[in-house]
């Protein structure tokens, strides 16, 4: 009952027909051409039915015309029979030979006319035959009466007239009346049949016309909705794609151009969706790259703007933890003297954890930091709970961290330290994060190297300051202890040579002159030293 009701539902039938037309494996042009040809076929059928109806009406009309002609012929027979009977009666009454001869000729001629009648129905052949027999008998009786009258046998002629001719005339009159009545009855029946056939034909034509119109409208509706519905779905899907929804699929049952178009829309949607993933991934990657560049810029700025190593390392470890999406980090500095690593900067760690880690002696044999230092490559532990952790790793594991990534801080021929980040969830670290932390490790090495160079510069500065102080003292000593006494010596020798203290012997003058020359040479050497 439910099935019948659902099947007889006009909406269900329409939807089934629309779906069936949509699933036809034909082009839209072919479907439209089929619909057009179907409508043309319906018009042709309607025209054929109309022609058939018109042909039937024409046949009925011809039949009515024939009946009308039969009635007219029978009435003519009835009229001629009445006239002839009247003429025979008059001629017999008057016993005029000429009138009798004329009446006999008319009877004979009328017999021939009866033989040539065309419009005779099968049901009337017998009656017409009876009329012909009665005419023959009537003609024979009239001929006998005429001969009796001519022979002077008047009484006998009247007896024959009374006994034979008058009953025969009555029978002829009844038979002709029967012919006319039968034809008229056939005419009435034919008229009724024609009216019924016309009504039936009109009903058939109207039914075919209405059916053709309804079928044409149905075909137009079904085909149009088999095209409109997919177009609406495709349009809706295109709007969704324009709005950025690439996850949906347009479901079209058509196996024509619209089905191909829907498939292309779905394929385009998939391609656009894939490109949009890719675009989002690239956008996220670019955003991450921008963040990394900004972080590296801040680190570079910190490295170049301050010589405070703790501040620079603190900035580096903070940015490293933030960009690697980890939970905590530490920068260790390696002491070549003690062959141990000690924490220098931390981020995201409690004071208790920092103190506990600082108390641990971490050397080159440590399974985490030591391995990275020996291999001179990053080392990661995806899950600290697996295996036997070192004392330092045990502390970190107890603090809730599950995975660790260690990147060594390296110079070409020297180990500087290690950059360590920790995560509370287990799992492998992405290779991009490893490369990023290697960059931060290089910045850390640069910062530590800059700090070391600054310390060396400070030490050299202090040494230069001491050297400058010694130089000043040397210059003062040279000037005060050597040049001043030498100028005094040269002054006194010049006084001696000038004879201020009296004339000197020649040998003494020569000696004093030599002393004066050597003193001036020594003064020139002292001045040269002071100039340098």
Short mmCIF file of C-alpha atoms in Angstrom, two decimals:
data_model
loop_
_atom_site.label_atom_id
_atom_site.label_comp_id
_atom_site.label_asym_id
_atom_site.label_seq_id
_atom_site.Cartn_x
_atom_site.Cartn_y
_atom_site.Cartn_z
CA UNK A 1 0.00 0.00 0.00
CA UNK A 2 2.80 2.35 0.90
CA UNK A 3 4.69 1.41 -2.25
CA UNK A 4 1.63 2.03 -4.45
CA UNK A 5 0.98 5.36 -2.80
CA UNK A 6 4.59 6.46 -3.24
CA UNK A 7 4.66 5.24 -6.82
CA UNK A 8 1.39 7.02 -7.71
CA UNK A 9 2.62 10.25 -6.14
CA UNK A 10 2.96 12.76 -9.03
CA UNK A 11 6.11 14.25 -7.52
CA UNK A 12 7.76 10.82 -7.30
CA UNK A 13 6.77 9.97 -10.86
CA UNK A 14 8.06 13.32 -12.10
CA UNK A 15 11.31 12.93 -10.21
CA UNK A 16 11.76 9.41 -11.58
CA UNK A 17 11.14 10.58 -15.12
CA UNK A 18 13.48 13.57 -14.71
CA UNK A 19 16.15 11.27 -13.28
CA UNK A 20 15.66 8.77 -16.07
CA UNK A 21 16.00 11.46 -18.75
CA UNK A 22 19.03 12.90 -16.96
CA UNK A 23 20.74 9.48 -16.89
CA UNK A 24 20.23 8.90 -20.60
CA UNK A 25 23.70 8.58 -22.18
CA UNK A 26 22.99 11.20 -24.85
CA UNK A 27 23.97 14.78 -25.54
CA UNK A 28 21.70 17.68 -24.63
CA UNK A 29 21.18 18.38 -28.34
CA UNK A 30 20.09 14.79 -28.87
CA UNK A 31 17.64 14.96 -25.96
CA UNK A 32 16.16 18.22 -27.25
CA UNK A 33 15.98 16.76 -30.76
CA UNK A 34 14.20 13.66 -29.41
CA UNK A 35 11.74 15.88 -27.54
CA UNK A 36 11.15 17.97 -30.66
CA UNK A 37 10.70 14.89 -32.83
CA UNK A 38 8.36 13.42 -30.21
CA UNK A 39 6.21 16.56 -30.30
CA UNK A 40 6.31 16.52 -34.11
CA UNK A 41 5.33 12.83 -34.00
CA UNK A 42 2.44 13.68 -31.70
CA UNK A 43 1.32 16.39 -34.09
CA UNK A 44 1.57 13.94 -36.99
CA UNK A 45 -0.45 11.36 -35.04
CA UNK A 46 -2.97 14.03 -34.12
CA UNK A 47 -3.21 15.04 -37.79
CA UNK A 48 -3.59 11.40 -38.84
CA UNK A 49 -6.33 10.89 -36.26
CA UNK A 50 -7.99 14.07 -37.48
CA UNK A 51 -7.78 12.89 -41.08
CA UNK A 52 -9.16 9.50 -40.07
CA UNK A 53 -12.00 11.21 -38.26
CA UNK A 54 -12.64 13.46 -41.25
CA UNK A 55 -12.55 10.40 -43.50
CA UNK A 56 -15.12 8.71 -41.28
CA UNK A 57 -17.28 11.83 -41.27
CA UNK A 58 -16.94 12.01 -45.06
CA UNK A 59 -17.98 8.35 -45.36
CA UNK A 60 -20.97 9.00 -43.13
CA UNK A 61 -21.83 12.05 -45.20
CA UNK A 62 -21.59 10.06 -48.41
CA UNK A 63 -23.78 7.39 -46.85
CA UNK A 64 -26.32 10.06 -45.90
CA UNK A 65 -26.21 11.41 -49.42
CA UNK A 66 -26.81 7.93 -50.79
CA UNK A 67 -29.71 7.43 -48.38
CA UNK A 68 -31.11 10.77 -49.39
CA UNK A 69 -30.87 9.77 -53.04
CA UNK A 70 -32.49 6.41 -52.26
CA UNK A 71 -35.32 8.13 -50.47
CA UNK A 72 -35.72 10.49 -53.37
CA UNK A 73 -35.69 7.56 -55.84
CA UNK A 74 -38.16 5.57 -53.77
CA UNK A 75 -40.41 8.58 -53.44
CA UNK A 76 -40.13 9.00 -57.15
CA UNK A 77 -41.13 5.33 -57.53
CA UNK A 78 -44.00 5.93 -55.12
CA UNK A 79 -45.05 9.02 -57.06
CA UNK A 80 -44.75 7.34 -60.45
CA UNK A 81 -46.63 4.30 -59.18
CA UNK A 82 -49.45 6.48 -57.90
CA UNK A 83 -49.60 8.38 -61.19
CA UNK A 84 -49.56 5.20 -63.23
CA UNK A 85 -52.23 3.61 -61.09
CA UNK A 86 -54.30 6.73 -61.53
CA UNK A 87 -53.68 6.75 -65.27
CA UNK A 88 -54.55 3.03 -65.58
CA UNK A 89 -57.67 3.51 -63.51
CA UNK A 90 -58.74 6.47 -65.66
CA UNK A 91 -57.95 4.68 -68.91
CA UNK A 92 -59.86 1.55 -67.82
CA UNK A 93 -62.73 3.65 -66.67
CA UNK A 94 -62.92 5.56 -69.94
CA UNK A 95 -61.95 2.53 -72.04
CA UNK A 96 -59.94 4.78 -74.29
CA UNK A 97 -57.51 2.83 -76.50
CA UNK A 98 -54.95 5.57 -76.77
CA UNK A 99 -54.91 6.13 -73.03
CA UNK A 100 -54.62 2.40 -72.44
CA UNK A 101 -51.71 2.10 -74.89
CA UNK A 102 -49.98 5.05 -73.23
CA UNK A 103 -50.52 3.51 -69.80
CA UNK A 104 -49.08 0.17 -70.95
CA UNK A 105 -46.01 1.90 -72.42
CA UNK A 106 -45.49 3.74 -69.14
CA UNK A 107 -45.76 0.50 -67.22
CA UNK A 108 -43.21 -1.19 -69.45
CA UNK A 109 -40.91 1.82 -69.28
CA UNK A 110 -41.22 2.00 -65.51
CA UNK A 111 -40.22 -1.64 -65.32
CA UNK A 112 -37.03 -0.82 -67.12
CA UNK A 113 -36.48 2.10 -64.74
CA UNK A 114 -36.82 -0.25 -61.79
CA UNK A 115 -34.16 -2.52 -63.24
CA UNK A 116 -31.73 0.40 -63.53
CA UNK A 117 -32.09 1.68 -59.95
CA UNK A 118 -28.61 2.22 -58.31
CA UNK A 119 -29.32 3.12 -54.75
CA UNK A 120 -30.72 -0.12 -53.46
CA UNK A 121 -29.82 -1.51 -50.05
CA UNK A 122 -29.47 -5.24 -49.49
CA UNK A 123 -32.42 -5.15 -47.12
CA UNK A 124 -34.54 -3.54 -49.82
CA UNK A 125 -33.67 -5.87 -52.71
CA UNK A 126 -36.40 -8.29 -51.71
CA UNK A 127 -39.02 -5.56 -51.42
CA UNK A 128 -37.92 -4.08 -54.72
CA UNK A 129 -38.13 -7.54 -56.26
CA UNK A 130 -41.64 -7.85 -54.95
CA UNK A 131 -42.43 -4.48 -56.50
CA UNK A 132 -40.99 -5.70 -59.80
CA UNK A 133 -43.08 -8.86 -59.65
CA UNK A 134 -46.18 -6.92 -58.76
CA UNK A 135 -45.48 -4.55 -61.65
CA UNK A 136 -45.06 -7.46 -64.00
CA UNK A 137 -48.24 -9.05 -62.73
CA UNK A 138 -50.03 -5.73 -62.78
CA UNK A 139 -48.85 -5.09 -66.35
CA UNK A 140 -50.02 -8.56 -67.37
CA UNK A 141 -53.41 -8.02 -65.72
CA UNK A 142 -53.83 -4.61 -67.30
CA UNK A 143 -52.86 -6.03 -70.71
CA UNK A 144 -55.46 -8.81 -70.25
CA UNK A 145 -58.15 -6.32 -69.25
CA UNK A 146 -57.30 -4.15 -72.27
CA UNK A 147 -57.55 -7.13 -74.58
CA UNK A 148 -60.91 -8.09 -72.98
CA UNK A 149 -62.20 -4.58 -73.42
CA UNK A 150 -61.10 -4.58 -77.04
CA UNK A 151 -62.71 -7.93 -77.57
CA UNK A 152 -66.01 -6.56 -76.22
CA UNK A 153 -65.88 -8.71 -73.15
CA UNK A 154 -66.57 -5.84 -70.84
CA UNK A 155 -68.05 -7.77 -67.96
CA UNK A 156 -65.22 -10.21 -67.88
CA UNK A 157 -62.76 -7.31 -68.07
CA UNK A 158 -64.38 -5.62 -65.10
CA UNK A 159 -64.33 -8.85 -63.17
CA UNK A 160 -60.57 -9.19 -63.80
CA UNK A 161 -60.17 -5.55 -62.93
CA UNK A 162 -61.94 -5.99 -59.64
CA UNK A 163 -60.35 -9.31 -58.79
CA UNK A 164 -56.77 -8.81 -59.98
CA UNK A 165 -55.86 -5.23 -60.87
CA UNK A 166 -57.21 -3.40 -57.85
CA UNK A 167 -55.60 -5.76 -55.24
CA UNK A 168 -52.36 -5.63 -57.24
CA UNK A 169 -52.51 -1.83 -57.24
CA UNK A 170 -53.02 -1.86 -53.48
CA UNK A 171 -50.04 -4.17 -53.04
CA UNK A 172 -47.86 -1.97 -55.27
CA UNK A 173 -48.84 1.06 -53.26
CA UNK A 174 -48.02 -0.70 -50.00
CA UNK A 175 -44.69 -1.98 -51.34
CA UNK A 176 -43.62 1.45 -52.59
CA UNK A 177 -44.66 2.91 -49.26
CA UNK A 178 -42.58 0.20 -47.56
CA UNK A 179 -39.56 1.12 -49.70
CA UNK A 180 -39.87 4.77 -48.75
CA UNK A 181 -40.43 3.99 -45.07
CA UNK A 182 -37.48 1.59 -44.98
CA UNK A 183 -35.20 4.18 -46.63
CA UNK A 184 -36.39 6.87 -44.25
CA UNK A 185 -35.80 4.56 -41.27
CA UNK A 186 -32.31 3.86 -42.61
CA UNK A 187 -31.85 7.62 -42.99
CA UNK A 188 -32.82 8.23 -39.37
CA UNK A 189 -30.55 5.43 -38.18
CA UNK A 190 -27.71 6.75 -40.34
CA UNK A 191 -28.22 10.25 -38.94
CA UNK A 192 -28.09 8.89 -35.39
CA UNK A 193 -25.01 6.81 -36.26
CA UNK A 194 -23.39 9.87 -37.82
CA UNK A 195 -24.13 11.94 -34.76
CA UNK A 196 -22.67 9.23 -32.52
CA UNK A 197 -19.64 8.81 -34.75
CA UNK A 198 -19.17 12.57 -34.80
CA UNK A 199 -19.34 12.71 -31.02
CA UNK A 200 -16.93 9.79 -30.73
CA UNK A 201 -14.60 11.32 -33.32
CA UNK A 202 -14.72 14.65 -31.58
CA UNK A 203 -13.93 12.97 -28.26
CA UNK A 204 -11.03 11.08 -29.87
CA UNK A 205 -9.66 14.23 -31.49
CA UNK A 206 -10.03 16.25 -28.30
CA UNK A 207 -8.48 13.42 -26.28
CA UNK A 208 -5.56 13.15 -28.67
CA UNK A 209 -5.16 16.93 -28.70
CA UNK A 210 -5.25 17.18 -24.90
CA UNK A 211 -2.99 14.14 -24.58
CA UNK A 212 -0.56 15.61 -27.10
CA UNK A 213 -0.51 18.93 -25.29
CA UNK A 214 -0.05 17.26 -21.92
CA UNK A 215 2.65 14.97 -23.29
CA UNK A 216 4.40 17.89 -24.97
CA UNK A 217 4.21 19.89 -21.72
CA UNK A 218 5.42 16.83 -19.78
CA UNK A 219 8.33 16.28 -22.14
CA UNK A 220 9.21 19.95 -21.99
CA UNK A 221 8.98 19.96 -18.20
CA UNK A 222 10.95 16.74 -17.77
CA UNK A 223 13.70 17.68 -20.22
CA UNK A 224 13.90 21.27 -18.97
CA UNK A 225 14.20 20.13 -15.33
CA UNK A 226 16.71 17.47 -16.33
CA UNK A 227 18.77 20.44 -17.55
CA UNK A 228 17.78 23.17 -15.07
CA UNK A 229 18.30 21.11 -11.92
CA UNK A 230 21.93 20.19 -12.75
CA UNK A 231 22.62 23.79 -13.78
CA UNK A 232 21.30 24.99 -10.40
CA UNK A 233 23.43 22.43 -8.56
CA UNK A 234 26.50 23.40 -10.56
CA UNK A 235 25.80 27.09 -9.95
CA UNK A 236 25.42 26.45 -6.20
CA UNK A 237 28.67 24.49 -6.20
CA UNK A 238 30.47 27.28 -8.05
CA UNK A 239 29.23 29.75 -5.43
CA UNK A 240 30.56 27.45 -2.71
CA UNK A 241 33.90 27.27 -4.50
CA UNK A 242 33.94 31.08 -4.81
CA UNK A 243 33.27 31.23 -1.06
CA UNK A 244 36.28 28.99 -0.41
CA UNK A 245 34.47 25.69 0.24
CA UNK A 246 36.39 23.06 -1.73
CA UNK A 247 35.32 19.99 0.27
CA UNK A 248 31.87 19.49 -1.29
CA UNK A 249 31.03 17.57 -4.46
CA UNK A 250 28.23 18.32 -6.94
CA UNK A 251 26.12 15.18 -7.54
CA UNK A 252 24.57 15.22 -11.03
CA UNK A 253 22.99 12.11 -12.56
CA UNK A 254 23.21 13.47 -16.10
CA UNK A 255 25.24 11.49 -18.59
CA UNK A 256 25.47 14.35 -21.06
CA UNK A 257 27.42 17.60 -21.32
CA UNK A 258 26.07 18.72 -17.94
CA UNK A 259 27.38 15.53 -16.37
CA UNK A 260 30.77 16.19 -17.96
CA UNK A 261 30.59 19.80 -16.74
CA UNK A 262 29.75 18.63 -13.21
CA UNK A 263 32.70 16.24 -13.32
CA UNK A 264 34.95 19.07 -14.48
CA UNK A 265 33.62 21.29 -11.68
CA UNK A 266 34.36 18.54 -9.13
CA UNK A 267 37.82 18.01 -10.59
CA UNK A 268 38.45 21.76 -10.59
CA UNK A 269 37.20 21.94 -7.01
CA UNK A 270 39.60 19.16 -5.99
CA UNK A 271 42.48 20.87 -7.77
CA UNK A 272 41.60 24.24 -6.25
CA UNK A 273 41.24 22.60 -2.85
CA UNK A 274 44.61 20.94 -3.23
CA UNK A 275 46.16 24.22 -4.34
CA UNK A 276 44.40 25.99 -1.43
CA UNK A 277 46.04 23.45 1.00
CA UNK A 278 49.25 24.06 -0.59
CA UNK A 279 48.69 27.83 -0.47
CA UNK A 280 47.79 27.67 3.20
CA UNK A 281 50.81 25.48 3.86
CA UNK A 282 53.03 27.89 1.99
CA UNK A 283 51.43 30.81 3.76
CA UNK A 284 52.00 29.11 7.11
CA UNK A 285 55.53 28.27 6.02
CA UNK A 286 56.11 31.87 4.96
CA UNK A 287 54.61 33.08 8.22
CA UNK A 288 56.87 30.69 10.08
CA UNK A 289 59.79 31.85 7.96
CA UNK A 290 58.89 35.46 8.74
CA UNK A 291 58.72 34.62 12.43
CA UNK A 292 62.05 32.85 12.16
CA UNK A 293 63.58 35.77 10.32
CA UNK A 294 62.16 38.18 12.88
CA UNK A 295 63.49 36.00 15.67
CA UNK A 296 66.87 35.72 13.96
CA UNK A 297 66.76 39.48 13.44
CA UNK A 298 66.12 40.01 17.14
CA UNK A 299 68.87 37.56 17.99
CA UNK A 300 71.26 39.24 15.55
CA UNK A 301 70.29 42.60 16.99
CA UNK A 302 70.91 41.31 20.49
CA UNK A 303 74.25 39.83 19.40
CA UNK A 304 75.31 43.06 17.74
CA UNK A 305 73.83 45.53 20.19
CA UNK A 306 75.13 44.20 23.48
CA UNK A 307 78.17 42.39 24.74
CA UNK A 308 76.29 40.96 27.72
CA UNK A 309 76.54 37.23 26.99
CA UNK A 310 73.77 36.26 29.41
CA UNK A 311 71.30 38.63 27.77
CA UNK A 312 72.14 37.39 24.28
CA UNK A 313 71.96 33.69 25.23
CA UNK A 314 68.70 34.25 27.09
CA UNK A 315 67.21 35.84 23.96
CA UNK A 316 68.44 32.98 21.79
CA UNK A 317 67.06 30.18 23.96
CA UNK A 318 63.70 31.95 24.36
CA UNK A 319 63.27 32.38 20.58
CA UNK A 320 64.45 28.83 19.95
CA UNK A 321 61.79 27.40 22.31
CA UNK A 322 59.04 29.61 20.90
CA UNK A 323 59.72 28.91 17.24
CA UNK A 324 60.32 25.17 17.70
CA UNK A 325 56.99 24.84 19.54
CA UNK A 326 58.67 23.19 22.51
CA UNK A 327 58.24 23.75 26.23
CA UNK A 328 61.69 24.51 27.65
CA UNK A 329 65.29 25.06 26.61
CA UNK A 330 68.82 25.43 27.90
CA UNK A 331 72.11 26.66 26.46
CA UNK A 332 75.13 24.86 27.87
CA UNK A 333 78.69 26.20 27.68
CA UNK A 334 81.54 23.68 27.48
CA UNK A 335 84.56 24.15 29.72
CA UNK A 336 87.63 22.71 28.01
CA UNK A 337 89.47 22.81 31.30
CA UNK A 338 87.02 20.69 33.27
CA UNK A 339 85.66 18.88 30.17
CA UNK A 340 82.10 19.51 31.36
CA UNK A 341 78.97 21.34 30.23
CA UNK A 342 77.34 23.89 32.51
CA UNK A 343 73.99 25.67 31.89
CA UNK A 344 74.41 29.34 31.01
CA UNK A 345 70.85 30.38 29.87
CA UNK A 346 67.42 28.75 30.35
CA UNK A 347 63.81 29.34 29.30
CA UNK A 348 60.53 27.82 30.47
CA UNK A 349 62.07 25.98 33.43
CA UNK A 350 61.41 26.28 37.14
CA UNK A 351 64.15 27.37 39.55
CA UNK A 352 64.10 23.92 41.17
CA UNK A 353 64.66 22.20 37.80
CA UNK A 354 67.44 24.67 36.92
CA UNK A 355 69.14 24.03 40.27
CA UNK A 356 68.77 20.24 39.88
CA UNK A 357 70.29 20.31 36.38
CA UNK A 358 73.08 22.67 37.45
CA UNK A 359 74.12 20.22 40.14
CA UNK A 360 74.64 17.47 37.56
CA UNK A 361 78.08 16.97 36.06
CA UNK A 362 77.48 16.57 32.32
CA UNK A 363 80.55 15.44 30.40
CA UNK A 364 81.36 14.16 26.95
CA UNK A 365 80.11 10.68 27.93
CA UNK A 366 76.55 11.91 28.53
CA UNK A 367 74.12 9.93 26.29
CA UNK A 368 72.42 13.13 25.12
CA UNK A 369 74.62 16.22 25.10
CA UNK A 370 77.85 14.22 25.02
CA UNK A 371 76.69 12.21 21.97
CA UNK A 372 75.85 15.38 20.05
CA UNK A 373 79.24 16.87 20.96
CA UNK A 374 81.14 13.77 19.88
CA UNK A 375 79.20 13.36 16.64
CA UNK A 376 79.28 17.10 15.97
CA UNK A 377 75.65 16.72 14.81
CA UNK A 378 72.16 17.16 16.33
CA UNK A 379 70.87 14.29 18.46
CA UNK A 380 67.24 13.77 19.52
CA UNK A 381 65.60 11.44 21.99
CA UNK A 382 61.95 10.93 20.91
CA UNK A 383 60.94 9.29 24.19
CA UNK A 384 62.98 9.59 27.38
CA UNK A 385 60.95 6.84 29.04
CA UNK A 386 62.37 4.25 26.65
CA UNK A 387 65.68 2.76 27.66
CA UNK A 388 67.77 3.79 30.65
CA UNK A 389 68.03 7.60 30.98
CA UNK A 390 71.11 9.33 32.39
CA UNK A 391 70.83 11.13 35.75
CA UNK A 392 70.29 14.45 33.98
CA UNK A 393 67.67 12.90 31.66
CA UNK A 394 65.99 11.29 34.69
CA UNK A 395 65.57 14.72 36.25
CA UNK A 396 64.07 16.08 33.05
CA UNK A 397 61.76 13.04 32.69
CA UNK A 398 60.53 13.41 36.27
CA UNK A 399 59.76 17.06 35.51
CA UNK A 400 57.29 15.94 32.80
CA UNK A 401 59.36 16.23 29.64
CA UNK A 402 59.28 13.30 27.21
CA UNK A 403 61.43 14.26 24.20
CA UNK A 404 64.71 16.16 23.85
CA UNK A 405 66.63 17.69 20.95
CA UNK A 406 70.33 18.55 21.40
CA UNK A 407 72.24 20.72 18.89
CA UNK A 408 75.99 21.14 19.52
CA UNK A 409 77.58 24.60 19.52
CA UNK A 410 80.64 24.21 17.33
CA UNK A 411 83.52 26.18 15.98
CA UNK A 412 85.71 24.78 13.20
CA UNK A 413 88.15 23.17 15.60
CA UNK A 414 86.54 23.65 18.96
CA UNK A 415 83.45 22.58 20.98
CA UNK A 416 81.68 25.61 22.45
CA UNK A 417 78.57 24.09 24.09
CA UNK A 418 75.08 22.79 23.27
CA UNK A 419 71.54 24.10 22.65
CA UNK A 420 68.89 21.81 24.19
CA UNK A 421 65.09 22.08 23.77
CA UNK A 422 62.61 19.85 25.62
CA UNK A 423 59.01 18.89 24.86
CA UNK A 424 56.33 17.41 27.11
CA UNK A 425 55.02 15.13 24.35
CA UNK A 426 56.98 12.31 22.80
CA UNK A 427 57.83 11.97 19.13
CA UNK A 428 60.38 12.83 16.48
CA UNK A 429 61.33 16.44 15.90
CA UNK A 430 60.69 17.80 12.42
CA UNK A 431 63.79 18.26 10.31
CA UNK A 432 62.90 21.90 9.75
CA UNK A 433 63.02 22.49 13.50
CA UNK A 434 66.42 20.81 13.59
CA UNK A 435 67.72 23.16 10.89
CA UNK A 436 66.21 26.14 12.69
CA UNK A 437 67.91 25.22 15.96
CA UNK A 438 71.18 24.76 14.09
CA UNK A 439 70.82 28.38 13.01
CA UNK A 440 70.22 29.45 16.61
CA UNK A 441 73.20 27.33 17.64
CA UNK A 442 75.35 29.21 15.15
CA UNK A 443 74.09 32.50 16.62
CA UNK A 444 74.90 31.22 20.09
CA UNK A 445 78.45 30.33 18.99
CA UNK A 446 78.77 33.79 17.47
CA UNK A 447 77.55 35.43 20.67
CA UNK A 448 79.92 33.34 22.82
CA UNK A 449 82.78 34.09 20.44
CA UNK A 450 81.97 37.79 20.50
CA UNK A 451 81.89 37.72 24.28
CA UNK A 452 85.24 35.92 24.34
CA UNK A 453 86.71 38.38 21.86
CA UNK A 454 85.39 41.21 23.99
CA UNK A 455 87.07 39.74 27.04
CA UNK A 456 90.28 39.38 25.06
CA UNK A 457 89.94 42.96 23.85
CA UNK A 458 89.43 44.10 27.43
CA UNK A 459 92.56 42.21 28.48
CA UNK A 460 94.52 43.65 25.56
CA UNK A 461 93.22 47.06 26.49
CA UNK A 462 94.47 46.67 30.00
CA UNK A 463 97.82 45.47 28.64
CA UNK A 464 97.98 48.42 26.27
CA UNK A 465 97.11 50.74 29.10
CA UNK A 466 100.03 49.30 31.14
CA UNK A 467 102.32 49.58 28.12
CA UNK A 468 101.26 53.16 27.62
CA UNK A 469 101.94 53.84 31.26
CA UNK A 470 105.39 52.25 30.95
CA UNK A 471 106.02 54.27 27.79
CA UNK A 472 105.12 57.49 29.52
CA UNK A 473 107.38 56.58 32.39
CA UNK A 474 110.16 55.70 29.96
CA UNK A 475 109.76 59.00 28.15
CA UNK A 476 109.80 60.88 31.38
CA UNK A 477 112.95 59.04 32.46
CA UNK A 478 114.62 59.62 29.12
CA UNK A 479 113.77 63.27 29.20
CA UNK A 480 114.59 63.89 32.85
CA UNK A 481 117.41 61.48 33.55
CA UNK A 482 119.31 61.66 30.23
CA UNK A 483 118.45 64.68 28.15
CA UNK A 484 118.51 67.24 31.00
CA UNK A 485 121.94 66.23 32.36
CA UNK A 486 123.29 65.97 28.80
CA UNK A 487 122.08 69.50 28.00
CA UNK A 488 123.86 70.67 31.14
CA UNK A 489 127.07 68.93 30.05
CA UNK A 490 126.82 70.48 26.58
CA UNK A 491 126.17 73.88 28.12
CA UNK A 492 129.20 73.70 30.38
CA UNK A 493 131.47 72.43 27.54
CA UNK A 494 130.33 75.34 25.43
CA UNK A 495 131.28 77.74 28.26
CA UNK A 496 134.68 76.10 28.51
CA UNK A 497 135.25 76.38 24.78
CA UNK A 498 134.20 80.05 24.85
CA UNK A 499 136.86 80.75 27.60
CA UNK A 500 134.39 81.86 30.24
CA UNK A 501 136.44 80.07 32.82
CA UNK A 502 139.77 81.06 31.25
CA UNK A 503 141.84 79.96 28.38
CA UNK A 504 142.30 76.24 28.02
CA UNK A 505 145.41 74.54 26.71
CA UNK A 506 145.18 73.33 23.13
CA UNK A 507 145.12 69.71 24.14
CA UNK A 508 142.27 70.49 26.55
CA UNK A 509 140.32 72.42 23.89
CA UNK A 510 140.57 69.41 21.56
CA UNK A 511 139.29 67.09 24.25
CA UNK A 512 136.43 69.43 25.23
CA UNK A 513 135.46 69.83 21.54
CA UNK A 514 135.35 66.03 21.18
CA UNK A 515 133.16 65.80 24.32
CA UNK A 516 130.87 68.50 22.92
CA UNK A 517 130.54 66.72 19.55
CA UNK A 518 129.79 63.36 21.17
CA UNK A 519 127.29 64.96 23.53
CA UNK A 520 125.39 66.55 20.66
CA UNK A 521 125.37 63.22 18.82
CA UNK A 522 123.99 61.52 21.95
CA UNK A 523 121.36 64.27 22.32
CA UNK A 524 120.25 63.69 18.73
CA UNK A 525 119.91 59.95 19.43
CA UNK A 526 117.84 60.68 22.56
CA UNK A 527 115.56 63.04 20.60
CA UNK A 528 115.08 60.40 17.91
CA UNK A 529 114.13 57.83 20.56
CA UNK A 530 111.66 60.27 22.14
CA UNK A 531 110.14 61.01 18.72
CA UNK A 532 109.57 57.28 18.11
#
